[in-house]
PDB file of C-alpha atoms and ligand atoms in Angstrom:
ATOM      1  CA  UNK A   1      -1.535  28.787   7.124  1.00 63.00           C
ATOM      2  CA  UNK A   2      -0.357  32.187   5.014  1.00 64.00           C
ATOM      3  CA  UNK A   3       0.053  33.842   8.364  1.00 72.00           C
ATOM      4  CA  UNK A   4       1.433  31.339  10.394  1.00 69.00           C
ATOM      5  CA  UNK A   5       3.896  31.142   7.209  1.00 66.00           C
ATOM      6  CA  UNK A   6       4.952  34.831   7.218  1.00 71.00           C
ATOM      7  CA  UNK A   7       4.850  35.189  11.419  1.00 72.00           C
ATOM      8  CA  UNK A   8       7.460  31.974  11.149  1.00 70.00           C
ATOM      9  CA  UNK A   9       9.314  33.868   8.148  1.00 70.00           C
ATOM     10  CA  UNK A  10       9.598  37.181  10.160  1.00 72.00           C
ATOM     11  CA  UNK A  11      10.420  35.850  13.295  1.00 72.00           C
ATOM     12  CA  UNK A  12      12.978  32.950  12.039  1.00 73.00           C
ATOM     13  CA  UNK A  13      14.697  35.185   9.759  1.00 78.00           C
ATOM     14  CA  UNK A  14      14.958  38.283  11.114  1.00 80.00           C
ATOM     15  CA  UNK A  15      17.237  37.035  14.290  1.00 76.00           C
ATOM     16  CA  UNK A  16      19.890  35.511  12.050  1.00 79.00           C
ATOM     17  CA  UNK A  17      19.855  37.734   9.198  1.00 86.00           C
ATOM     18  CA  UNK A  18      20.716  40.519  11.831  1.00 86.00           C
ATOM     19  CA  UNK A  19      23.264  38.919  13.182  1.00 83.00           C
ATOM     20  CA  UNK A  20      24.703  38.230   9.809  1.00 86.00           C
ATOM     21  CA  UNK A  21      24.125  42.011   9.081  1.00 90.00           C
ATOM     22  CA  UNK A  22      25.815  43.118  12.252  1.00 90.00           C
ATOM     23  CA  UNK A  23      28.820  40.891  11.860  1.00 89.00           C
ATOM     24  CA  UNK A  24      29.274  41.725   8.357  1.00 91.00           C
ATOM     25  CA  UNK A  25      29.525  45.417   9.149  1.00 93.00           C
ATOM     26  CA  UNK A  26      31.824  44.972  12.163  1.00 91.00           C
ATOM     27  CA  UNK A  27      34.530  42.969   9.480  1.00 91.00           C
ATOM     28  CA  UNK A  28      33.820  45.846   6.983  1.00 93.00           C
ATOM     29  CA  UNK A  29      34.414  48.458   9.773  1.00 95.00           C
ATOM     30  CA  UNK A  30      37.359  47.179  11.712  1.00 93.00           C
ATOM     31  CA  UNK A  31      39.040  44.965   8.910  1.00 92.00           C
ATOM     32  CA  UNK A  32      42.425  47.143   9.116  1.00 94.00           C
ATOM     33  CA  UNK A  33      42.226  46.020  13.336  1.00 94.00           C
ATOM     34  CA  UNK A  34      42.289  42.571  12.864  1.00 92.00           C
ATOM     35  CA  UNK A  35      44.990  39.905  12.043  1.00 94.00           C
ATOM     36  CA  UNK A  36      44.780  38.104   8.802  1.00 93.00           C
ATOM     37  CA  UNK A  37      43.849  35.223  11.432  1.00 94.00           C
ATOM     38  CA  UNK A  38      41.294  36.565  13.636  1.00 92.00           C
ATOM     39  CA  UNK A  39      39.495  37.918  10.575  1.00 92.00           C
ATOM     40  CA  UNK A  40      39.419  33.991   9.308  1.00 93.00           C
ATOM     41  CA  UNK A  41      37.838  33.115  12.208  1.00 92.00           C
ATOM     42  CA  UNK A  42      35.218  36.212  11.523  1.00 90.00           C
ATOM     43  CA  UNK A  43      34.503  34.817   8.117  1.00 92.00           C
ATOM     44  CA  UNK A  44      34.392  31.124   9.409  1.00 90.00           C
ATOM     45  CA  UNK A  45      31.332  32.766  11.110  1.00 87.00           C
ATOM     46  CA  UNK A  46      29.791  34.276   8.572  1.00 89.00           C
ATOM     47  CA  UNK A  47      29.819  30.987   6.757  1.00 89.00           C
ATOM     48  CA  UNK A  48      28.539  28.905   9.287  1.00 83.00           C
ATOM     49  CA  UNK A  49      25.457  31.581   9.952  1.00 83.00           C
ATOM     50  CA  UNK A  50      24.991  31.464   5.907  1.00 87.00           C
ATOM     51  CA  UNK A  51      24.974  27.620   6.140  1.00 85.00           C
ATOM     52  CA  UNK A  52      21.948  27.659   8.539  1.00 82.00           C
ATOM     53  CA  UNK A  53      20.294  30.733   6.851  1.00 85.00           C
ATOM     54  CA  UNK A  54      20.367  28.454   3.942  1.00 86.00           C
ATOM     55  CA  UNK A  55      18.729  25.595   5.468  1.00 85.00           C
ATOM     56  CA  UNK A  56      16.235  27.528   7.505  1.00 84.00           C
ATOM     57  CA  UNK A  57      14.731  28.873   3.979  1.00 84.00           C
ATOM     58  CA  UNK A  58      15.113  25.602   1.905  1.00 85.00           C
ATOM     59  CA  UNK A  59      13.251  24.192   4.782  1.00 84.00           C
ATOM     60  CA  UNK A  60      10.469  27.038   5.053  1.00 83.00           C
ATOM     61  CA  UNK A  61      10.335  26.883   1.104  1.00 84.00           C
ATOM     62  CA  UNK A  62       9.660  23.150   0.939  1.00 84.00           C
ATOM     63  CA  UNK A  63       7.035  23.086   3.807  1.00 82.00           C
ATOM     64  CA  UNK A  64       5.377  26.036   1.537  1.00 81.00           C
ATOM     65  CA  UNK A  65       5.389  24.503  -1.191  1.00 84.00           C
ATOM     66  CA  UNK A  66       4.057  21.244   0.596  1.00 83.00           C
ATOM     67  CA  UNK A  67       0.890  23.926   1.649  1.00 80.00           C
ATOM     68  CA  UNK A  68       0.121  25.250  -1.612  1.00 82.00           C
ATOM     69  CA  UNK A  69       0.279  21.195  -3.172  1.00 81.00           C
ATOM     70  CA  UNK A  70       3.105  22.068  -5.337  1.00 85.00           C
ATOM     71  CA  UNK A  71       4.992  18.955  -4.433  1.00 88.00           C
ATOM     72  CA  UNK A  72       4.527  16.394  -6.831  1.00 88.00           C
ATOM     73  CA  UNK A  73       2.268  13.658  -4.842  1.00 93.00           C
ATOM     74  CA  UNK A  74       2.846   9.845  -7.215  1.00 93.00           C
ATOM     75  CA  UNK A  75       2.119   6.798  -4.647  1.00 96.00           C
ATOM     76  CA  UNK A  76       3.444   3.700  -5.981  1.00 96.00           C
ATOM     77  CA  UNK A  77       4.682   0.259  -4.579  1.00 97.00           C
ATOM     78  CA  UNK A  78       8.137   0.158  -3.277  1.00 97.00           C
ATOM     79  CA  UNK A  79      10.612  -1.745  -1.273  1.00 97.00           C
ATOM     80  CA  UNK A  80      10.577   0.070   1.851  1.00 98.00           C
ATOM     81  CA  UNK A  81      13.647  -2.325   3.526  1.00 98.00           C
ATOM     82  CA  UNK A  82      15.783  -0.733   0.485  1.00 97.00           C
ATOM     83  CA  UNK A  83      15.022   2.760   0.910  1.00 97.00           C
ATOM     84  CA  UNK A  84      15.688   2.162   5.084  1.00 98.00           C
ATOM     85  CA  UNK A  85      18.918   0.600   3.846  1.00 96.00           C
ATOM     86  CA  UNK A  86      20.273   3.689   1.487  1.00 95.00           C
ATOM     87  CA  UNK A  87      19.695   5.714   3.769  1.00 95.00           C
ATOM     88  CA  UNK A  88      20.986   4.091   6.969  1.00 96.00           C
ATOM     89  CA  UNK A  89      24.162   4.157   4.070  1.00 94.00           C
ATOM     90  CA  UNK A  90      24.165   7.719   3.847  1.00 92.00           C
ATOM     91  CA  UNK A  91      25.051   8.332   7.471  1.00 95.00           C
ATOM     92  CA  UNK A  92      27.352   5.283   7.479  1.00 94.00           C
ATOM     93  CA  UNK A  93      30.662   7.800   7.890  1.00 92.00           C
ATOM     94  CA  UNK A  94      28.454  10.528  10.129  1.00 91.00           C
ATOM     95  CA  UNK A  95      27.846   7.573  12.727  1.00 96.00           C
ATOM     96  CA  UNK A  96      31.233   5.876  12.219  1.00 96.00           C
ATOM     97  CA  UNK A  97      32.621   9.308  13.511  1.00 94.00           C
ATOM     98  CA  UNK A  98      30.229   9.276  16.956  1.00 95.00           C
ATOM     99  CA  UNK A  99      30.579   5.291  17.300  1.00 97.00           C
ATOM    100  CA  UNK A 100      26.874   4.836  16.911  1.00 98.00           C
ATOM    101  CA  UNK A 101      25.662   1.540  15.505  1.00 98.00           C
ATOM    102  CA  UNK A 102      22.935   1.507  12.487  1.00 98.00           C
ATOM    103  CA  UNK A 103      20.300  -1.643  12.119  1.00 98.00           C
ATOM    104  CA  UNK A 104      17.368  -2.219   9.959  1.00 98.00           C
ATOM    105  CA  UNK A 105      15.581  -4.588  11.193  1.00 98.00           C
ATOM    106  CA  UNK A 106      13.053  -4.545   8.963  1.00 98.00           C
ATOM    107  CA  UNK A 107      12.211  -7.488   6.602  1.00 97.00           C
ATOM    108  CA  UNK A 108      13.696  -7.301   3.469  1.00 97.00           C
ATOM    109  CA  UNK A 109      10.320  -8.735   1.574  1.00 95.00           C
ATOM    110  CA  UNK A 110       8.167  -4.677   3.199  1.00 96.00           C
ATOM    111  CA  UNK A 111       6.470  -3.292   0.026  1.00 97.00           C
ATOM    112  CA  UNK A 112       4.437  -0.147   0.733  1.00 98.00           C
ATOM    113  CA  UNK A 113       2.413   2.121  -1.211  1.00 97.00           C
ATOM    114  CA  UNK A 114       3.616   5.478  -0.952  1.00 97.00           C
ATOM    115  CA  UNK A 115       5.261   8.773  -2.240  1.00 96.00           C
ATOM    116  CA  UNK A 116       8.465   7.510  -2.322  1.00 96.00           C
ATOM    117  CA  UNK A 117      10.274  10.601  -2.558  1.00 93.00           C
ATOM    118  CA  UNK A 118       8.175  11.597   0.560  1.00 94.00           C
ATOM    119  CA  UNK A 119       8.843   8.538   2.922  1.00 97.00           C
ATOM    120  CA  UNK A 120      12.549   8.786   1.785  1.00 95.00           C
ATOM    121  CA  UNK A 121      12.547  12.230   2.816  1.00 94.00           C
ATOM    122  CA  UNK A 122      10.581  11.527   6.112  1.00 96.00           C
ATOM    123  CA  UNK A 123      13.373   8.673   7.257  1.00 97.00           C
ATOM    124  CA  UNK A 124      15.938  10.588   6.052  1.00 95.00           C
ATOM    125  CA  UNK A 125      15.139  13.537   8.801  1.00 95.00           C
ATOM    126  CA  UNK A 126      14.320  10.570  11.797  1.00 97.00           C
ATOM    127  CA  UNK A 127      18.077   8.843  11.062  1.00 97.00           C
ATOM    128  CA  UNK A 128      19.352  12.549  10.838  1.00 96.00           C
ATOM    129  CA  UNK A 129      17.701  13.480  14.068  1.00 97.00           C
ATOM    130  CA  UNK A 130      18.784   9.877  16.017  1.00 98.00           C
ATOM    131  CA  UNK A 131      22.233  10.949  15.060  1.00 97.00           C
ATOM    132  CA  UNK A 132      21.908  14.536  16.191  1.00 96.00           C
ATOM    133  CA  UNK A 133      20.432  13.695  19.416  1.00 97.00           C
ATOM    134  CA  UNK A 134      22.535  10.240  20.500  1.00 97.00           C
ATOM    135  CA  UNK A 135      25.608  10.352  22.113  1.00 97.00           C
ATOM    136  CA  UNK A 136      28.606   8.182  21.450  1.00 96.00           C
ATOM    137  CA  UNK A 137      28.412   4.521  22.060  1.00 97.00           C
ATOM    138  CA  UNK A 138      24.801   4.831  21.315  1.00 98.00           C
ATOM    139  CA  UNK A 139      22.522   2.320  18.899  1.00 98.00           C
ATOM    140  CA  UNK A 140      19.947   3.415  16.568  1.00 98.00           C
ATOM    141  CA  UNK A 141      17.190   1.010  14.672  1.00 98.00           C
ATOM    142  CA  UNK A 142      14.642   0.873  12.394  1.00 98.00           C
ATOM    143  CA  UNK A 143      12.272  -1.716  12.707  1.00 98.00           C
ATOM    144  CA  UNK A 144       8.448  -2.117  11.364  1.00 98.00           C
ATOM    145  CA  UNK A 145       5.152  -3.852  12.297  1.00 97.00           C
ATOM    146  CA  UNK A 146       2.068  -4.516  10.535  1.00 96.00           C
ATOM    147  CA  UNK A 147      -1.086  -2.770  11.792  1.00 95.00           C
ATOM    148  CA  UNK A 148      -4.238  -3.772  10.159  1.00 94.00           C
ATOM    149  CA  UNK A 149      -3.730  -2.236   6.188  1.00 95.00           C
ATOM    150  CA  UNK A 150      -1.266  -0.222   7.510  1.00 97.00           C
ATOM    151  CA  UNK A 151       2.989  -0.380   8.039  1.00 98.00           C
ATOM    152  CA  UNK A 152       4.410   1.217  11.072  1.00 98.00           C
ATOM    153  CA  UNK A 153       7.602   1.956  10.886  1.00 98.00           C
ATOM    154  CA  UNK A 154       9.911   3.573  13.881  1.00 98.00           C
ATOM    155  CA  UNK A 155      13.755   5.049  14.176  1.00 98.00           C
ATOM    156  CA  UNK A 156      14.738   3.995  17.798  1.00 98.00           C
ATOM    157  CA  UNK A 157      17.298   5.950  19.159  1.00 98.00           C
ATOM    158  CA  UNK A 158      19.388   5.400  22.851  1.00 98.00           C
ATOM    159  CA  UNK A 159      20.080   8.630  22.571  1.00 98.00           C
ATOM    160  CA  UNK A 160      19.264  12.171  24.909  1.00 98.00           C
ATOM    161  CA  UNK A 161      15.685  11.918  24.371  1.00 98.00           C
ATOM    162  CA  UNK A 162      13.320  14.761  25.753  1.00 97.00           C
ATOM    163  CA  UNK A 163      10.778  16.563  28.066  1.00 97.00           C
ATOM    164  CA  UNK A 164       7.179  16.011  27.821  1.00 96.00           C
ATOM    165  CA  UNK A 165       7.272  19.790  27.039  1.00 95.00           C
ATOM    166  CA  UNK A 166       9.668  19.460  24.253  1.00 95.00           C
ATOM    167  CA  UNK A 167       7.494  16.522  23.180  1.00 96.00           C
ATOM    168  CA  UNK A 168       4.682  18.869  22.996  1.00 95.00           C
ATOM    169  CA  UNK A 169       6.151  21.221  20.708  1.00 93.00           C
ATOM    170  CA  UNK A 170       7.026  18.684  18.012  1.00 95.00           C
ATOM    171  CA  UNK A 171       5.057  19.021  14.649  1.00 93.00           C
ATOM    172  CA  UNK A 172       3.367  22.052  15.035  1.00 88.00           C
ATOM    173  CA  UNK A 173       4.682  25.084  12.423  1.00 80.00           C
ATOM    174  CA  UNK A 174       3.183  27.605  15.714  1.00 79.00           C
ATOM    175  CA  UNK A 175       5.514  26.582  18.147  1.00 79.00           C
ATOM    176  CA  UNK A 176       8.480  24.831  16.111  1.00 77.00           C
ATOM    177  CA  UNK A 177      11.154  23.945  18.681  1.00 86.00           C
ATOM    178  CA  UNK A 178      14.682  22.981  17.878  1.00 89.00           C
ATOM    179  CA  UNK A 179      17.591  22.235  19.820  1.00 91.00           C
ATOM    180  CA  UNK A 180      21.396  21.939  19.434  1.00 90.00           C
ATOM    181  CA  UNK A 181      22.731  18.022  19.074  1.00 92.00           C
ATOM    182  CA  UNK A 182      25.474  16.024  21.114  1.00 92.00           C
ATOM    183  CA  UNK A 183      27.895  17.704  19.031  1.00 88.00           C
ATOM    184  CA  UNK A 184      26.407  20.667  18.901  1.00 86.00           C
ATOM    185  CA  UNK A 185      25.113  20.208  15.625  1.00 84.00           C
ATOM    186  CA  UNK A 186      22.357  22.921  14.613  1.00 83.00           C
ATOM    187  CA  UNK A 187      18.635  22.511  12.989  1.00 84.00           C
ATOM    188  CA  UNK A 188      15.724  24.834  11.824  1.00 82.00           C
ATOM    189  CA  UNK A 189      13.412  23.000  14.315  1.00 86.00           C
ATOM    190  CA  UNK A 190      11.513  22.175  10.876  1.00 87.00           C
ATOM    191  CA  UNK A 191      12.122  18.783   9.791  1.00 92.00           C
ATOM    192  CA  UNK A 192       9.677  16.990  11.699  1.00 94.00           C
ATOM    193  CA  UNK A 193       7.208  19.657  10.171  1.00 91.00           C
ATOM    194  CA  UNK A 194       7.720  18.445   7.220  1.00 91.00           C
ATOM    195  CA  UNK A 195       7.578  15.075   7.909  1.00 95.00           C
ATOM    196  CA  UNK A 196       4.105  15.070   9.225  1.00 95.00           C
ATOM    197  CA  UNK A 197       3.320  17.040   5.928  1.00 92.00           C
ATOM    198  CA  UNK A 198       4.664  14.289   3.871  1.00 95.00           C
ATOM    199  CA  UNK A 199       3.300  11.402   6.613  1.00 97.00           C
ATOM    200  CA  UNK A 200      -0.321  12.913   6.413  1.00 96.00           C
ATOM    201  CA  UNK A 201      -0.385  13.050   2.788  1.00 95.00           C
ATOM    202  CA  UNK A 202       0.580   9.713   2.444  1.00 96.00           C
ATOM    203  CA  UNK A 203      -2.906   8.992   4.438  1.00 97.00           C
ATOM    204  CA  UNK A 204      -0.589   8.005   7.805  1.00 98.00           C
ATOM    205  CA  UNK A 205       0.440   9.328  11.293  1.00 98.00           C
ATOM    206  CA  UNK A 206       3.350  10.165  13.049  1.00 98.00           C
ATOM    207  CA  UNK A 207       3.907  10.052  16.769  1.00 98.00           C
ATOM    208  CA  UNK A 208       7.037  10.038  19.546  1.00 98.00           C
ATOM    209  CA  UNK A 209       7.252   8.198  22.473  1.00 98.00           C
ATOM    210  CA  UNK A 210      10.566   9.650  24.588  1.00 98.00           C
ATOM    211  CA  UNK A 211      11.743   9.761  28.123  1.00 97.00           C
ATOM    212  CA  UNK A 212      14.723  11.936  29.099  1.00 98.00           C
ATOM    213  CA  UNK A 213      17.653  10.204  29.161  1.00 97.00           C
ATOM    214  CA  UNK A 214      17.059   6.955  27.894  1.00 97.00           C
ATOM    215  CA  UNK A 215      16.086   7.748  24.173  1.00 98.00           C
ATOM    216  CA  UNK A 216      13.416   8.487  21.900  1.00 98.00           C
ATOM    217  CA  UNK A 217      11.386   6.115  18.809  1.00 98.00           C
ATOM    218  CA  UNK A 218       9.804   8.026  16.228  1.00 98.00           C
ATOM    219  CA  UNK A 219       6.890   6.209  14.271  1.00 98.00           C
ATOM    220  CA  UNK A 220       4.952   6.289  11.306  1.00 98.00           C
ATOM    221  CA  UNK A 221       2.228   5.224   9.626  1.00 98.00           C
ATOM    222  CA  UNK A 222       1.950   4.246   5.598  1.00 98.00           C
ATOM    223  CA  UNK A 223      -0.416   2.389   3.495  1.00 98.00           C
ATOM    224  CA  UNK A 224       0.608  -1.105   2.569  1.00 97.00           C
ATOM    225  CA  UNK A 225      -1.648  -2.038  -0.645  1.00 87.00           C
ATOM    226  CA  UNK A 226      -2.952   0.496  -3.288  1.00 77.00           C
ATOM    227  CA  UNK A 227      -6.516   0.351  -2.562  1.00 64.00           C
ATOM    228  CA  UNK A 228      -8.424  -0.149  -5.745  1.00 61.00           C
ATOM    229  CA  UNK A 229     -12.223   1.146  -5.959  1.00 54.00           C
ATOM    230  CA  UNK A 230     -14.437  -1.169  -7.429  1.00 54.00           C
TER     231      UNK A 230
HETATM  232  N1  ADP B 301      15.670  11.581  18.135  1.00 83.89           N
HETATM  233  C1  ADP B 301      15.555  12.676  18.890  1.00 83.89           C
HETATM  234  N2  ADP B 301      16.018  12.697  20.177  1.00 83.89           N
HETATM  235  C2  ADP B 301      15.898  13.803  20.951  1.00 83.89           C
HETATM  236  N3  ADP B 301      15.336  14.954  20.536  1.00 83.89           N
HETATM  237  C3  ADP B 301      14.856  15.000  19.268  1.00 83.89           C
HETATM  238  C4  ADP B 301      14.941  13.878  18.393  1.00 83.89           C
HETATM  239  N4  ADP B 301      14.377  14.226  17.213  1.00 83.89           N
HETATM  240  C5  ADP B 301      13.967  15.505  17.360  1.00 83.89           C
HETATM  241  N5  ADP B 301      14.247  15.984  18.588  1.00 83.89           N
HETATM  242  C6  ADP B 301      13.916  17.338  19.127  1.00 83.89           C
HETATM  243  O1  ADP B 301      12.990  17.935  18.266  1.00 83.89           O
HETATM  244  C7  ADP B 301      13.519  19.148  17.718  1.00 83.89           C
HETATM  245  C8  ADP B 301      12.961  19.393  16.348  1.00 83.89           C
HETATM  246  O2  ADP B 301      13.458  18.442  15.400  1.00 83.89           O
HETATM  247  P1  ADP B 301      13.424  18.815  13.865  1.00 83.89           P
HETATM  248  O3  ADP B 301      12.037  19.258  13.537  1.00 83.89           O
HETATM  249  O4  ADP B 301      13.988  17.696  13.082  1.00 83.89           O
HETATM  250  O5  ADP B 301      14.316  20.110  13.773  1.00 83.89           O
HETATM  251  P2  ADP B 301      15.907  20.278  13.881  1.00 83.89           P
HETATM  252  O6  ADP B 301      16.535  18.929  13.758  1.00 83.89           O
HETATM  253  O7  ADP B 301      16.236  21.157  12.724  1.00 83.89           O
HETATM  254  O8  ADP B 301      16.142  20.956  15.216  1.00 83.89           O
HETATM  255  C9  ADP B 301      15.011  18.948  17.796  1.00 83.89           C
HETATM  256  O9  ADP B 301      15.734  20.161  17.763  1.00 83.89           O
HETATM  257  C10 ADP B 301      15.135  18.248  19.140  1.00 83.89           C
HETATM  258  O10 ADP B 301      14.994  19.177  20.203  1.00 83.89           O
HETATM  259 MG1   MG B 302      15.997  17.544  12.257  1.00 83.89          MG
END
């Protein structure tokens, strides 16, 4: 895991942080050239590349830190129709602006027992990702169902959905894919990454069933009772 960590650092970083170089010596260079306007646009740039630098590291430093069991780990029983809700919330304004509609669908009376940090985090990135990859006019739901001792719960999406190839790719730190969105939004290709992280340590599974064109669900697996040993 320490080498697939450092191969992922060297080859993740090294492409953007050279561009950043390279831009950032072209402004320094050629500032007197430029119009107060056009050199705006350079530093727009130069923003935007920071902005992703930023999140490609936070990203890589969290799914270390995941690795090493730094992250604090404190199952407990919570309302998981709440946490769905909040963060169905958070988007509220993000889908508003593509005209996608938000359900949750589950019942308000699911408990869990979970990380709740964790599963917040983990629906957090599937709502992000149904956004990113759903064009306007779409629908996106969460709904639940009760397998044996465990909940699964999915993020439906009518959105772009993706190639058995793509599919393929998903999870896995050795082959992390990412893609742009419908609005050309861009990722690290890391957050599902850490979702399994946070899925698997919760003692579940997470899965995708997707066909091109016609959308994608994303489903996971947690615990529903503490399990006490007697
Ligand atoms: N709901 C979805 N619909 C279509 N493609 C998706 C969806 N969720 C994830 N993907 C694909 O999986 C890739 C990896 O997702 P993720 O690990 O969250 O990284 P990121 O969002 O930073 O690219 C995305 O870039 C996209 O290609
Ligand atoms: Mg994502």
């Amino acid at each position: 895991m320490k080498d697939k960590f450092f191969s992922i650092i060297a080859h993740d970083l090294k492409n953007p942080i050279g561009s950043f170089l390279n831009l950032s010596e072209v402004m320094f260079r050629t500032f007197d050239d430029f119009s107060r306007e056009e050199m705006k646009e350079f530093i727009e740039a130069l923003y935007e590349s920071s902005q992703n630098l930023f999140k490609l590291l936070d990203n890589l430093l969290t799914w270390s830190r995941a690795q090493t069991g730094k992250i604090d780990f404190n199952p407990e029983n919570f309302n998981l129709y709440a946490i769905v809700d909040s963060n169905l919330s958070l988007f509220k304004l993000n889908a508003e602006n593509k005209k996608i509609k938000l359900t949750n669908n589950l019942n308000p009376g699911t408990y869990v027992f979970a990380d709740i940090n964790m599963i917040n985090t983990v629906i957090r990135n599937l709502v992000s990702n149904s956004l990113k990859f759903t064009n306007e006019g779409g629908e996106i739901k969460a709904h639940s169902k009760i397998h044996g001792d465990m909940l699964e719960i999915s993020v439906t999406d009518t959105g772009i959905g993706m190639s058995e190839k793509i599919k393929n790719k998903l999870f896995r730190i050795d082959t992390h894919h990412t893609s742009v969105g419908t609005s050309n939004e861009k990722g690290t290709g890391l957050g599902l990454i850490l979702c399994k992280e946070f899925v698997n340590r919760n003692g579940g599974d997470i899965r995708v069933e997707s066909e091109v064109g016609k959308g994608s669900t994303f489903s996971f697996t947690v615990p529903i009772k503490h399990h006490h040993e007697d």
